[in-house]
Amino acid sequence: MTPPRAGFTLVEALVSLAIFALLATAGSAVLSQAIDNRFAVKAAADRTADLQRMRSLLRADIGQAAPRRARGSTGRPLPRAMVAAETPGDPVLTLTRTGWSNPGERSRSSLQRVEYRLVEGRLERRVATHPDGARPGAPQVLYRGVRDLTVSFLRDGSEGPAWLPTPDRPLPDAVRVRATLDGYGVVDQLFLVGGA
């Protein structure tokens, strides 16, 4: 009689292949879940970065607001130095801000007209190099997924969609921006006006 040969039987090989297949399936499911989680975390981080960029630009623009009225699309001066939307289609916020440059070594910095518009769920910012007569540049998309956005002004403790400028106080004390954003819900922000 010949001695039995060492090795695996067919049943043992099939069982080990089945166990390996179960482990490979579980491993690929865990790997797939980890990849999905990574994309979800990246999307949330991108949304947070967009929100921070939007807040930073609003803070910079409102903080550098100049007490000068700009001209609207009709060529007439706006009623106040800082204006919220009054009719559908108007920018949600229009203001004049001091610019970053000092062209021609003038004694003051340049002035820019800044408009914030809500267009098809996007908050866009457009800057005109001059407060009067200049066309705004290309829109800069600040945040996608804006369902609603309202702007109100605070002056002497009262809040409203507009305020009455006076010669000694042509700007409000602060600007409140309330937005309903996808992924965050209602975001309520208060920005101090630099020239107020």
PDB file of N, CA, C and O in Angstrom, residues 87-91 117:
ATOM      1  N   THR A  87     -36.530  95.628  -5.454  1.00  0.00           N
ATOM      2  CA  THR A  87     -37.450  94.956  -6.374  1.00  0.00           C
ATOM      3  C   THR A  87     -36.788  93.670  -6.856  1.00  0.00           C
ATOM      4  O   THR A  87     -35.558  93.546  -6.825  1.00  0.00           O
ATOM      5  N   PRO A  88     -37.569  92.696  -7.309  1.00  0.00           N
ATOM      6  CA  PRO A  88     -36.969  91.460  -7.825  1.00  0.00           C
ATOM      7  C   PRO A  88     -36.011  91.758  -8.980  1.00  0.00           C
ATOM      8  O   PRO A  88     -36.267  92.608  -9.826  1.00  0.00           O
ATOM      9  N   GLY A  89     -34.889  91.093  -8.976  1.00  0.00           N
ATOM     10  CA  GLY A  89     -33.877  91.306  -9.997  1.00  0.00           C
ATOM     11  C   GLY A  89     -32.785  92.275  -9.577  1.00  0.00           C
ATOM     12  O   GLY A  89     -31.734  92.334 -10.212  1.00  0.00           O
ATOM     13  N   ASP A  90     -33.044  93.058  -8.519  1.00  0.00           N
ATOM     14  CA  ASP A  90     -32.001  93.957  -8.006  1.00  0.00           C
ATOM     15  C   ASP A  90     -30.911  93.141  -7.318  1.00  0.00           C
ATOM     16  O   ASP A  90     -31.169  92.045  -6.818  1.00  0.00           O
ATOM     17  N   PRO A  91     -29.697  93.684  -7.253  1.00  0.00           N
ATOM     18  CA  PRO A  91     -28.669  93.015  -6.440  1.00  0.00           C
ATOM     19  C   PRO A  91     -29.132  92.960  -4.983  1.00  0.00           C
ATOM     20  O   PRO A  91     -29.800  93.873  -4.501  1.00  0.00           O
ATOM     21  N   ARG A 117     -25.283  89.429  -6.006  1.00  0.00           N
ATOM     22  CA  ARG A 117     -26.526  88.998  -6.641  1.00  0.00           C
ATOM     23  C   ARG A 117     -26.770  87.524  -6.349  1.00  0.00           C
ATOM     24  O   ARG A 117     -25.845  86.732  -6.269  1.00  0.00           O
TER      25      ARG A 117
END
